[in-house]
mmCIF file of C-alpha atoms and ligand atoms in Angstrom:
data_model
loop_
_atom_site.group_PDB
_atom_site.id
_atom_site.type_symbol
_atom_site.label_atom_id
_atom_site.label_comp_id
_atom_site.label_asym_id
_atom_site.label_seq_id
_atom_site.Cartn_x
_atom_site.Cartn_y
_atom_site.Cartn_z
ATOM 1 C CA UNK A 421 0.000 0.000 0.000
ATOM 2 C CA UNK A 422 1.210 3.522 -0.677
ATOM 3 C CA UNK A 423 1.414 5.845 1.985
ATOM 4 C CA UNK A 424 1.713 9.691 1.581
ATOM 5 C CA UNK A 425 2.777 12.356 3.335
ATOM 6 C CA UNK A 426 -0.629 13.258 4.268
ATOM 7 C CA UNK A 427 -1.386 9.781 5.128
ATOM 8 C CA UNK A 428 1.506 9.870 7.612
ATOM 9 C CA UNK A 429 0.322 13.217 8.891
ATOM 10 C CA UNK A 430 -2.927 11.687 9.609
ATOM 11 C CA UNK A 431 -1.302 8.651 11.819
ATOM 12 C CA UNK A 432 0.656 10.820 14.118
ATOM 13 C CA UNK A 433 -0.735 13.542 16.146
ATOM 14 C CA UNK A 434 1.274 16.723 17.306
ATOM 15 C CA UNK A 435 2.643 16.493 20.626
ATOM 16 C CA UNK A 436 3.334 12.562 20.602
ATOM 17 C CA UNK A 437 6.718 10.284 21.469
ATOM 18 C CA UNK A 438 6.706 8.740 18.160
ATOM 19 C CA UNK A 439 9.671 5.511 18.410
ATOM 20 C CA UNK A 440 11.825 5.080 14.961
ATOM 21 C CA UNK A 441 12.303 1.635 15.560
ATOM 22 C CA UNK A 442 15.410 0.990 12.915
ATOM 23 C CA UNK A 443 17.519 -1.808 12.873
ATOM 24 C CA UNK A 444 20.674 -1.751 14.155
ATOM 25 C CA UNK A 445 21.713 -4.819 14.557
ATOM 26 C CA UNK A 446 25.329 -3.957 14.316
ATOM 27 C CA UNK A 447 28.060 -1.421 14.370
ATOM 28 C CA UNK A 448 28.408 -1.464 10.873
ATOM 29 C CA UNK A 449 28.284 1.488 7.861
ATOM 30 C CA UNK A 450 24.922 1.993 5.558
ATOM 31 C CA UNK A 451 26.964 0.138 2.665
ATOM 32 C CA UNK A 452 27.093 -2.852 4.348
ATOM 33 C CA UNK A 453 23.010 -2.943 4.313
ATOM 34 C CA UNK A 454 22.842 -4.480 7.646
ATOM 35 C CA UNK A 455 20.783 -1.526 9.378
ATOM 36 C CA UNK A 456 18.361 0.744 7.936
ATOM 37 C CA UNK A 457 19.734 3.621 5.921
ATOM 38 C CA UNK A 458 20.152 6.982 7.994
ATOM 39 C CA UNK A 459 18.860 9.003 4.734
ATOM 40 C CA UNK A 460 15.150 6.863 5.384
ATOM 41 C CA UNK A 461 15.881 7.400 9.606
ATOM 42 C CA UNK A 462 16.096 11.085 8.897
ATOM 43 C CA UNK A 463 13.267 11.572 6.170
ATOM 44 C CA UNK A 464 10.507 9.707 8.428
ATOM 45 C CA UNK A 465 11.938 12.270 11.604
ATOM 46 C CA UNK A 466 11.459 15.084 9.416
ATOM 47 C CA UNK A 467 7.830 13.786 8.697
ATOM 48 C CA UNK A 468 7.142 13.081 12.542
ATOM 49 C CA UNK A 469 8.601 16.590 13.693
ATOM 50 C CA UNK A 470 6.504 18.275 10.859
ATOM 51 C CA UNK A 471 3.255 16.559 12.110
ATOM 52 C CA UNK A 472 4.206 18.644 15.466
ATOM 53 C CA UNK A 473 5.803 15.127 17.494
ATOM 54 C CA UNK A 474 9.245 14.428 18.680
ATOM 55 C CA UNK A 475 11.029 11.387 16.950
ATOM 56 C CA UNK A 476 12.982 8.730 18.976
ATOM 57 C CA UNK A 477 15.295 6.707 17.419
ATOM 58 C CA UNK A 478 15.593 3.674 19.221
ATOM 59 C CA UNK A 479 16.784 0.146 19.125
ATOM 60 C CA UNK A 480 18.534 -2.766 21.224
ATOM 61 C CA UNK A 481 21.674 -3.555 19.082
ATOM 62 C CA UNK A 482 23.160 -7.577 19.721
ATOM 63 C CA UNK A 483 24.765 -7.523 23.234
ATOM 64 C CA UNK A 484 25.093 -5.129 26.162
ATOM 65 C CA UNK A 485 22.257 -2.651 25.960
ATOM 66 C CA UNK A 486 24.194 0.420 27.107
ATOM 67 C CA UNK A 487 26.048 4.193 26.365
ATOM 68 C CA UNK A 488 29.086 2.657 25.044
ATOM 69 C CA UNK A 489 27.137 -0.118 22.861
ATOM 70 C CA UNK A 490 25.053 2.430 21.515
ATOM 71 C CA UNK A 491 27.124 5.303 21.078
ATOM 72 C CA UNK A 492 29.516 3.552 18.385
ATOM 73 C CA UNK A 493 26.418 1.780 16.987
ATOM 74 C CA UNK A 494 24.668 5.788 16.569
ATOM 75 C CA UNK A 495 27.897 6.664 15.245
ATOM 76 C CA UNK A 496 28.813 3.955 12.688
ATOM 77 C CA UNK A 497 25.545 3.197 11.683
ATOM 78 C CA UNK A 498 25.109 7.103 10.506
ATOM 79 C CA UNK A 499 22.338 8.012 13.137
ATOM 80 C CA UNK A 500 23.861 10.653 14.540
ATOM 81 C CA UNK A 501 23.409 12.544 11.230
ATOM 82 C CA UNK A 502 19.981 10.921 10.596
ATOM 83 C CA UNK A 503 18.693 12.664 14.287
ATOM 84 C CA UNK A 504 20.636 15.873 13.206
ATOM 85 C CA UNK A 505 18.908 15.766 10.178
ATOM 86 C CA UNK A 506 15.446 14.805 10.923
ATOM 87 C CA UNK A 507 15.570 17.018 14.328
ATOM 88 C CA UNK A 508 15.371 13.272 16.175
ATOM 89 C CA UNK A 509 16.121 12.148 19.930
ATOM 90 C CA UNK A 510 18.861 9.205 19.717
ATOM 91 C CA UNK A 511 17.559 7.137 22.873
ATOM 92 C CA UNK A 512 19.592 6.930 25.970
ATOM 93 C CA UNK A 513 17.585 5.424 28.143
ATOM 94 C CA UNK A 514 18.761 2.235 29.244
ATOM 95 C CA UNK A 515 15.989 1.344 31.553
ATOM 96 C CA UNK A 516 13.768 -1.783 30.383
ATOM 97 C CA UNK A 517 10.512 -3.027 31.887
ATOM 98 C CA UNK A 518 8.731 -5.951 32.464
ATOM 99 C CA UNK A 519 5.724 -5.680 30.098
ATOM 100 C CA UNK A 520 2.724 -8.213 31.108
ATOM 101 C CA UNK A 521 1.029 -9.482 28.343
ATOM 102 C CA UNK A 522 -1.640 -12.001 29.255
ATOM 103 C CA UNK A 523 -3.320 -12.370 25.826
ATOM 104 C CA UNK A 524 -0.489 -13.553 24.126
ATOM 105 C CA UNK A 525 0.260 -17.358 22.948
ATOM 106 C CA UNK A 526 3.936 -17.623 23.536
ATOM 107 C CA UNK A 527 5.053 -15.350 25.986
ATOM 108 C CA UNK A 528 2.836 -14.365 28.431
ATOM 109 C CA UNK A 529 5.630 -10.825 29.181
ATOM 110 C CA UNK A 530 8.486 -9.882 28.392
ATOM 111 C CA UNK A 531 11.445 -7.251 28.989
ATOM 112 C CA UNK A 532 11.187 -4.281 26.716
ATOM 113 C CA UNK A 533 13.236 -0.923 26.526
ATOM 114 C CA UNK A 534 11.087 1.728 28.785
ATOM 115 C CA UNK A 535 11.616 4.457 25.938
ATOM 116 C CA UNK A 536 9.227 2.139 23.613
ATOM 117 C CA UNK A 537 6.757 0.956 26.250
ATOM 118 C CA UNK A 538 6.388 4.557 27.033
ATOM 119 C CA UNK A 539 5.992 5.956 23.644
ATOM 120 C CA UNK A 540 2.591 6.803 22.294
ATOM 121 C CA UNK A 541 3.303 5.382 18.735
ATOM 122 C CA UNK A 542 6.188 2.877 17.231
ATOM 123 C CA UNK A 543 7.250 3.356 13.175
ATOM 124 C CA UNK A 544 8.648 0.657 12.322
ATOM 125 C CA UNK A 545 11.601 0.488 10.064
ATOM 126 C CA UNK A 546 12.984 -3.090 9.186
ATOM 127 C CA UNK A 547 15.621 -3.632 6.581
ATOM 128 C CA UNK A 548 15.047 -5.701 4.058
ATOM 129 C CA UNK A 549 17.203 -9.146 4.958
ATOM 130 C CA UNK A 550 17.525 -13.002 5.088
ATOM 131 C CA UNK A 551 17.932 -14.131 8.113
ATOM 132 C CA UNK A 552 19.542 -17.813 8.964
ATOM 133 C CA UNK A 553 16.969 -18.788 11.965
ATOM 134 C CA UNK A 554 13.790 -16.460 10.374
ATOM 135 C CA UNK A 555 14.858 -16.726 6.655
ATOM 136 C CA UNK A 556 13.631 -13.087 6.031
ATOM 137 C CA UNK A 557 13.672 -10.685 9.204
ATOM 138 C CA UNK A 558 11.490 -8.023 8.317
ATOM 139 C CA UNK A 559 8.927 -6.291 10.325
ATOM 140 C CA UNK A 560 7.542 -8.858 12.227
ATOM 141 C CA UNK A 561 11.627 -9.331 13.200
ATOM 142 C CA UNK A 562 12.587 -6.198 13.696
ATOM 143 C CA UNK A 563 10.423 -5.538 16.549
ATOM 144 C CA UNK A 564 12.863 -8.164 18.531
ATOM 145 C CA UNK A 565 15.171 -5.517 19.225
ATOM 146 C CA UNK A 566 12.197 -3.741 21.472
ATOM 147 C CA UNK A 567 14.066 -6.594 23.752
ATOM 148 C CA UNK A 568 16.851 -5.564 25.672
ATOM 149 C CA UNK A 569 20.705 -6.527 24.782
ATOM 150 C CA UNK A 570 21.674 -9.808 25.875
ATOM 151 C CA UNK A 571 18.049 -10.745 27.270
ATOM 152 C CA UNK A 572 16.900 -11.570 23.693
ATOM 153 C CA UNK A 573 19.731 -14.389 24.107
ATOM 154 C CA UNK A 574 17.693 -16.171 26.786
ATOM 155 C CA UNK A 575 14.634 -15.560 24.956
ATOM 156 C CA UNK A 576 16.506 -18.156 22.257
ATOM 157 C CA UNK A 577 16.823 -20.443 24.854
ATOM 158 C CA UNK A 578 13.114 -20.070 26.172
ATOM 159 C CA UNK A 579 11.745 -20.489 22.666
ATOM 160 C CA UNK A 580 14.693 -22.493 20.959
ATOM 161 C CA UNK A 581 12.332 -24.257 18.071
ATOM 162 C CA UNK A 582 11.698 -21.729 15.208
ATOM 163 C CA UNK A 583 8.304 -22.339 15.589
ATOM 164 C CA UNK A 584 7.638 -20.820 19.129
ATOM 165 C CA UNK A 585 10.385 -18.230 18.682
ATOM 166 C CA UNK A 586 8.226 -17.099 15.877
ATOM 167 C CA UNK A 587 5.066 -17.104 18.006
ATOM 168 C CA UNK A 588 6.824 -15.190 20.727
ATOM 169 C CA UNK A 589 7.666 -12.298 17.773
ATOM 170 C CA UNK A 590 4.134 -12.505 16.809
ATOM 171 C CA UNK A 591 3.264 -11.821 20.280
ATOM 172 C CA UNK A 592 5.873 -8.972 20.192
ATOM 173 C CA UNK A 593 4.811 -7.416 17.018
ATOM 174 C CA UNK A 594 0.838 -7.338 18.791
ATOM 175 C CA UNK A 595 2.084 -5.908 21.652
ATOM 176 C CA UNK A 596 4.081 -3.160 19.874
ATOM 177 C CA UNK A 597 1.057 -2.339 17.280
ATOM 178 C CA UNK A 598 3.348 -0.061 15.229
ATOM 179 C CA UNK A 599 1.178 2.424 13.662
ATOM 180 C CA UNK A 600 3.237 2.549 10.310
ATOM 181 C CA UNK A 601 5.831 -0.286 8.746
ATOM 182 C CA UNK A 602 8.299 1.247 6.251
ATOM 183 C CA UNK A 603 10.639 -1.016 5.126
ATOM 184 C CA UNK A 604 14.079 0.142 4.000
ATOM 185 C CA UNK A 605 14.366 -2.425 0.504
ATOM 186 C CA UNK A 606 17.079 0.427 -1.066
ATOM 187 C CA UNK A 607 19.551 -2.339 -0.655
ATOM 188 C CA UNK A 608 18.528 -5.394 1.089
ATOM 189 C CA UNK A 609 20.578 -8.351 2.105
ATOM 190 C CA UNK A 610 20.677 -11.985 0.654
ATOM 191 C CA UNK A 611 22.223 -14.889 1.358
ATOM 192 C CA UNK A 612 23.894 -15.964 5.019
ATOM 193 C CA UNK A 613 21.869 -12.587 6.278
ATOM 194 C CA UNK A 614 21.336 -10.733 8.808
ATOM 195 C CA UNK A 615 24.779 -9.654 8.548
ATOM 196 C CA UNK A 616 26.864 -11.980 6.930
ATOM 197 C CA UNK A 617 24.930 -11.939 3.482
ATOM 198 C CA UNK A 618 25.310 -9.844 0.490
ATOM 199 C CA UNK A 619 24.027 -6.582 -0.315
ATOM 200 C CA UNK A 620 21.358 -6.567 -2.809
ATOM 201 C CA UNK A 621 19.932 -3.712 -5.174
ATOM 202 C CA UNK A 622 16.163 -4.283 -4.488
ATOM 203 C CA UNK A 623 15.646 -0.380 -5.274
ATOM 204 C CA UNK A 624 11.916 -0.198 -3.428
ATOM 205 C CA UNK A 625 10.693 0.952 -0.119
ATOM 206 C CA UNK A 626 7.622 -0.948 1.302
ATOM 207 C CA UNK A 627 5.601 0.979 3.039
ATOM 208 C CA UNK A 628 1.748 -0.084 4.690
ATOM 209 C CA UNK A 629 0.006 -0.064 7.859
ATOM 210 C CA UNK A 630 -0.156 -3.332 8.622
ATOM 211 C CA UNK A 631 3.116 -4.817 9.394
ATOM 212 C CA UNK A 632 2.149 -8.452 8.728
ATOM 213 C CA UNK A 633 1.046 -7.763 4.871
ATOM 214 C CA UNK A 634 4.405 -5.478 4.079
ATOM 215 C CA UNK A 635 6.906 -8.780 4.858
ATOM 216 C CA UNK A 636 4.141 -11.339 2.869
ATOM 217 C CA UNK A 637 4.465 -8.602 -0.113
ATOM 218 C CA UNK A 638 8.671 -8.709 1.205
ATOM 219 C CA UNK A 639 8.842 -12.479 1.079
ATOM 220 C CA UNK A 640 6.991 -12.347 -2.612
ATOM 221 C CA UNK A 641 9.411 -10.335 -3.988
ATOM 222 C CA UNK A 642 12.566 -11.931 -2.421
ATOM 223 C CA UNK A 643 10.669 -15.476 -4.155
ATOM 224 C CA UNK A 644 10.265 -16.669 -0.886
ATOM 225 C CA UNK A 645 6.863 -18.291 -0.455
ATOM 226 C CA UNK A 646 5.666 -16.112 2.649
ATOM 227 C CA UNK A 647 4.415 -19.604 4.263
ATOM 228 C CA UNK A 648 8.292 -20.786 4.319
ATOM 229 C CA UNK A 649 8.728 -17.531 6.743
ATOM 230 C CA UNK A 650 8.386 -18.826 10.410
ATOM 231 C CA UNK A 651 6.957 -15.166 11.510
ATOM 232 C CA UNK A 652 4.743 -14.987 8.382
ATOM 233 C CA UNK A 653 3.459 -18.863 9.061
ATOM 234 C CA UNK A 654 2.886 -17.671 13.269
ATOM 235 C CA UNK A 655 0.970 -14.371 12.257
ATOM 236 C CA UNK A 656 -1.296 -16.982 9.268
ATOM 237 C CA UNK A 657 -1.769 -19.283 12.196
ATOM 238 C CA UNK A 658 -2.908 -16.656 14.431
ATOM 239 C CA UNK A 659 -5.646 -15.329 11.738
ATOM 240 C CA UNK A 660 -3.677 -12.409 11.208
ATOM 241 C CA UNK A 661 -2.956 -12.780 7.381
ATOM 242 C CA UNK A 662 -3.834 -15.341 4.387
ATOM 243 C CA UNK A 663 -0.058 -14.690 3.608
ATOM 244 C CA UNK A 664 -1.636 -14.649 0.117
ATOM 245 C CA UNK A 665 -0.105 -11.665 -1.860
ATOM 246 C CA UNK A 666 -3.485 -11.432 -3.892
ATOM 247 C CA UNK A 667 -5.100 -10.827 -1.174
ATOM 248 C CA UNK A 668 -3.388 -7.818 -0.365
ATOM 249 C CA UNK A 669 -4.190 -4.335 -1.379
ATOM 250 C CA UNK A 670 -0.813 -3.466 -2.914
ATOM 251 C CA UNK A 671 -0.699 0.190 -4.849
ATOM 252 C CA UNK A 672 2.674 1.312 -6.731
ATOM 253 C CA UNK A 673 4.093 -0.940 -9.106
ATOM 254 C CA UNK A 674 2.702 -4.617 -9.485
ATOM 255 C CA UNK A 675 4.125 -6.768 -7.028
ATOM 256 C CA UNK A 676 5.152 -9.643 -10.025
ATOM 257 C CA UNK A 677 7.050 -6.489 -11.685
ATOM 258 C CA UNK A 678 9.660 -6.200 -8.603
ATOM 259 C CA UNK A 679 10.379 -9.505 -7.607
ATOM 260 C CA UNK A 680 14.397 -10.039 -7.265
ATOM 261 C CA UNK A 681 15.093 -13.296 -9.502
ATOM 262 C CA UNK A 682 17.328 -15.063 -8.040
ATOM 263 C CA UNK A 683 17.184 -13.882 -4.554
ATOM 264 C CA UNK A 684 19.518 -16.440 -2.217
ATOM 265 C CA UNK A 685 18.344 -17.887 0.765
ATOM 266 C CA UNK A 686 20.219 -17.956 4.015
ATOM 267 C CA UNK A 687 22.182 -21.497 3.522
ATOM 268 C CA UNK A 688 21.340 -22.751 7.570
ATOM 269 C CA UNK A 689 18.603 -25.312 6.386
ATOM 270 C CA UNK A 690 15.772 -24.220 8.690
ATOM 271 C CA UNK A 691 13.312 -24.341 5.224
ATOM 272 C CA UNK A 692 14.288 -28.292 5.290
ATOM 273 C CA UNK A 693 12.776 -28.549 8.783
ATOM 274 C CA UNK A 694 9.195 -27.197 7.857
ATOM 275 C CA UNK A 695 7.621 -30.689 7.204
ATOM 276 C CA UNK A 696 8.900 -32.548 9.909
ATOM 277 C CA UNK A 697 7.403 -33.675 13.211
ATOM 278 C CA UNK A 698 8.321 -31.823 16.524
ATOM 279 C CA UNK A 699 10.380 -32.374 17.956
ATOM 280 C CA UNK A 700 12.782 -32.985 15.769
ATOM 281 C CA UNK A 701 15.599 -35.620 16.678
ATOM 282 C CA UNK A 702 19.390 -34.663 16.998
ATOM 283 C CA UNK A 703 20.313 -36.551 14.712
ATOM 284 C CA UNK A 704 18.119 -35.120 11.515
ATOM 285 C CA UNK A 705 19.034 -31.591 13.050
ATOM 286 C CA UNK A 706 22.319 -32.585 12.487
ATOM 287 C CA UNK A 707 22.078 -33.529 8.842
ATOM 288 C CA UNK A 708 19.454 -30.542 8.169
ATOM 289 C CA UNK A 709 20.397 -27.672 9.876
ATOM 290 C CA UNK A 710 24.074 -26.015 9.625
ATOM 291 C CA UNK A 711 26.411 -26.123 12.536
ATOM 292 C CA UNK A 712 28.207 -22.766 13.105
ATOM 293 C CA UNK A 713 32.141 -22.939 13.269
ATOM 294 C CA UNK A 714 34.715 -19.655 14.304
ATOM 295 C CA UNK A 715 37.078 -20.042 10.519
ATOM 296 C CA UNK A 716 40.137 -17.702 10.404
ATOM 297 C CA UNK A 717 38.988 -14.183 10.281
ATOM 298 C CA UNK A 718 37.560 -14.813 14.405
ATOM 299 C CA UNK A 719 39.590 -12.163 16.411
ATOM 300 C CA UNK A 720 38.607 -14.033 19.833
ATOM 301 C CA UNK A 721 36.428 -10.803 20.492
ATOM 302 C CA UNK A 722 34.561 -12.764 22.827
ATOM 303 C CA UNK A 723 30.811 -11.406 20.897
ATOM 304 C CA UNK A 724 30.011 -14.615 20.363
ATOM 305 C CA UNK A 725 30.284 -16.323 23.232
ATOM 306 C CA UNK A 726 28.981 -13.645 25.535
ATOM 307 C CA UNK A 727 25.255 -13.994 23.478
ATOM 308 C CA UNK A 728 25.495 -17.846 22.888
ATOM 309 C CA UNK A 729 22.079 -18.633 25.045
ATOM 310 C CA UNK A 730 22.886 -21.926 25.704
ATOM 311 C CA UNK A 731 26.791 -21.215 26.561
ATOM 312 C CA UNK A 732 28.148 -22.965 23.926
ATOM 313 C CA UNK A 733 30.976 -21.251 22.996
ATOM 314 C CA UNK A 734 34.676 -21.794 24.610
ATOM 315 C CA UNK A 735 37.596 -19.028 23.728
ATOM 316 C CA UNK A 736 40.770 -21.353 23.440
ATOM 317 C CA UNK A 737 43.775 -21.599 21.136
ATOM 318 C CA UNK A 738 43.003 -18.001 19.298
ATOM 319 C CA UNK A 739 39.231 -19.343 18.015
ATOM 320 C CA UNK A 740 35.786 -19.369 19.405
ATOM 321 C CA UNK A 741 34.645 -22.889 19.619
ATOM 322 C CA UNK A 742 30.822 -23.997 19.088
ATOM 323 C CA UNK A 743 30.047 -27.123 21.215
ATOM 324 C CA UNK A 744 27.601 -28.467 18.395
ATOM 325 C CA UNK A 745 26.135 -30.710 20.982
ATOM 326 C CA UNK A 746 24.479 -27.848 22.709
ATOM 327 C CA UNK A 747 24.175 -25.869 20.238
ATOM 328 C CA UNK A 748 20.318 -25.157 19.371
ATOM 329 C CA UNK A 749 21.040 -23.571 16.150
ATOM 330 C CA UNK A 750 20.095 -19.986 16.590
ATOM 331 C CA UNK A 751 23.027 -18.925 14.840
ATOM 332 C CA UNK A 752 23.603 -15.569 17.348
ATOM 333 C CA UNK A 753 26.778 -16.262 16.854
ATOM 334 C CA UNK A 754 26.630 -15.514 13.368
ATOM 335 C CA UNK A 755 24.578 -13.234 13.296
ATOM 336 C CA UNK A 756 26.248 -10.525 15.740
ATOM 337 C CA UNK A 757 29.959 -11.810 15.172
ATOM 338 C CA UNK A 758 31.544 -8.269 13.877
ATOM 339 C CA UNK A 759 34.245 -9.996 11.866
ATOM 340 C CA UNK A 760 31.638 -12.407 9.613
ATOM 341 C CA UNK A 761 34.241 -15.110 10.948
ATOM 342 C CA UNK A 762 31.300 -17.209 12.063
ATOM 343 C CA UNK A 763 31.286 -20.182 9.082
ATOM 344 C CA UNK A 764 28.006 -22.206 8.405
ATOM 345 C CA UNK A 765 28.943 -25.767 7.476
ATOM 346 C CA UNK A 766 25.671 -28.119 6.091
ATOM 347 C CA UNK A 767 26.062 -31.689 5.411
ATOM 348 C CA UNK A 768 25.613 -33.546 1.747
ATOM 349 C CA UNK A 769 22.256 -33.965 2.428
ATOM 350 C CA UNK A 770 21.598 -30.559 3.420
ATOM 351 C CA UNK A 771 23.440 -28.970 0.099
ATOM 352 C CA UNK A 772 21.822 -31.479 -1.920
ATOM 353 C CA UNK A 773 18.526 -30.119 -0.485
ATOM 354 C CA UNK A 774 19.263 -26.503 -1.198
ATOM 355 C CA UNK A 775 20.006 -27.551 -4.598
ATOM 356 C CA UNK A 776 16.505 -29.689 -5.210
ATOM 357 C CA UNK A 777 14.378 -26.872 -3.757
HETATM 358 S S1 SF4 B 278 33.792 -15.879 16.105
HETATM 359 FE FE1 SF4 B 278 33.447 -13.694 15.828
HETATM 360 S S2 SF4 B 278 32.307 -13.064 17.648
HETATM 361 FE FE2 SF4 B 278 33.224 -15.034 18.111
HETATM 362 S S3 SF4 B 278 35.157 -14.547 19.114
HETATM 363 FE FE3 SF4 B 278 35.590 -14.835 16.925
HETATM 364 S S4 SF4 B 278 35.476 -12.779 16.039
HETATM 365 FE FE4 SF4 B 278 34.479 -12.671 18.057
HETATM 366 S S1 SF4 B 279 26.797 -21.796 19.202
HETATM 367 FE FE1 SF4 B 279 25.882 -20.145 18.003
HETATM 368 S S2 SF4 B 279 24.150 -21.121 16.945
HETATM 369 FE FE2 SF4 B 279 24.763 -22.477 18.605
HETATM 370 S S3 SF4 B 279 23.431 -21.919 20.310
HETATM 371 FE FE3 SF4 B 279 25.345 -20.740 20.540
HETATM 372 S S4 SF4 B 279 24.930 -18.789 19.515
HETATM 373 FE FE4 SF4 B 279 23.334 -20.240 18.855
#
């Protein structure tokens, strides 16, 4: 759907704490299209501080949710010139809360950052990635990082099957109720995303009020069928979409006339799981899903094994070491490791797989 300026106007109301959730997942520049693009941060604050409300950037990057943590992440990522720009707060406020939420399938409450739990309205501003546990974080995903720093490690552990993580983002995303989703698909990312993929010239931005409906329209044009995303499959479950593309009201160009050919997949296996019983065995885990290894570039930072939720990483011998017996494949490790030293190794079966699909 195709929002305007006036449309915007019309969803914000002067005098409100309007949260720019972006993602920033990492300390790492625009060109790497891991976060959302400052020059998108700062043209949504204009919009908000024109409709007479103050902007709040805001996020909870991977691991410790505090000054120093988010200072270099503002910095790097380019938000300090995106609040400049757009007249926006960059959040400091480390306090979290408990948030009860009694409704909900998976969790019941959860920790959230106080700035976003007090905020009268949440924009929501995913990037346009694969993801290797997910397959495609986009809005329903982004709305993770409402959860503080390292907590959203133990929240792996609490929900390790992809199926009830995904529920407990669906039960995120209805807590949050952004009033706008506009996702950043300048440059997405494919392959081993969220940060260890490839940038890729998508040259759209999705835009629509209901968060659910922009990432089945995202999964469409990535080829993804949106039932082979884990969030999109919790949210059809849950009545909240068809996750049928015709059966969204889509204006701008024709949905068929965008889609990427030849989009890549994150190469971790999870779409292999889809059709069989929970739970699944070790064993077929094993052959389906990739095991994450430290390979040469790993500067024994120490990321990694300070947001494994299951503590199975060891520092020894100048590598990180996965313990692929407790491993619950959540590849954190990959995903927040700032060198992209974290390998994904799949078994014959599993590449043969990838190739058949
Ligand atoms: S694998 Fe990456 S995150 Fe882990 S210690 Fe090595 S460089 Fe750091
Ligand atoms: S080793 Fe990596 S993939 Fe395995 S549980 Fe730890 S963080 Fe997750």
């Amino acid at each position: 759907m195709v929002i305007t300026f006036c449309d915007v106007i019309s969803l914000i109301k002067a005098g409100q704490r309007v949260i720019l959730k972006a993602n920033l997942l990492q300390a790492q520049p625009p060109e790497k299209a891991i976060t959302t693009h400052p020059a998108i941060v700062a043209a949504v604050a204009r919009w908000v501080r024109e409709s007479g409300a103050t902007p709040i950037i805001a996020d909870s990057p991977g691991g410790l949710f505090n000054r120093r943590t988010l200072s270099k992440v503002y910095q790097v990522t380019g938000m300090l010139g995106a609040a400049e720009q757009g007249r926006a707060v960059l959040n400091d406020d480390f306090r979290t809360v408990r948030v009860s939420c009694p409704e909900s399938r998976a969790a019941k409450s959860f920790q959230a950052l106080r700035a976003v739990v007090e905020a009268d309205a949440i924009i929501n501003l995913p990037k346009f990635k694969t993801h290797g546990l997910v397959q495609f974080t986009g809005s329903i995903k982004n709305l993770f990082g409402t959860v503080p720093g390292v907590t959203k490690g133990r929240y792996h552990a609490r929900f390790a099957a992809v199926e009830t993580f995904s529920a407990m983002l669906v039960d995120i995303l209805e807590y949050c109720r952004p009033v706008l989703t506009i996702m950043d698909a300048i440059v997405g990312m494919e392959g081993d995303g969220p940060s260890g993929g490839d940038p890729r010239h998508i040259g759209l931005l999705l835009v629509g009020t209901d968060p659910v409906a922009v990432d089945v329209v995202a999964a469409t044009i990535a080829g993804m069928a949106p039932l082979s995303v884990p969030p999109i499959a919790a949210a059809a479950r849950r009545g909240l979409t068809s996750a049928r593309v015709t059966d969204i009201e889509v204006l701008g160009s024709p949905v068929d006339s965008v889609t990427v050919a030849g989009f890549r997949r994150p190469r971790t296996g999870v779409e292999h799981t889809r059709m069989i019983p929970r739970p699944i065995p070790a064993w077929v885990t094993d052959q389906l899903l990739a095991s994450p290894q430290a390979g040469p570039r790993c500067t024994v930072c120490g990321v990694c094994k300070d947001n494994c939720p299951v503590e199975a990483i060891t520092i020894s011998n100048g590598r990180a070491h996965m313990d692929l017996g407790r491993c619950i494949r959540c590849y954190c490790c990959h995903e927040l490791c700032p060198e992209d030293a974290v390998e994904l190794h799949r078994s014959l079966l599993s590449r043969l797989l990838s190739r058949w699909a």
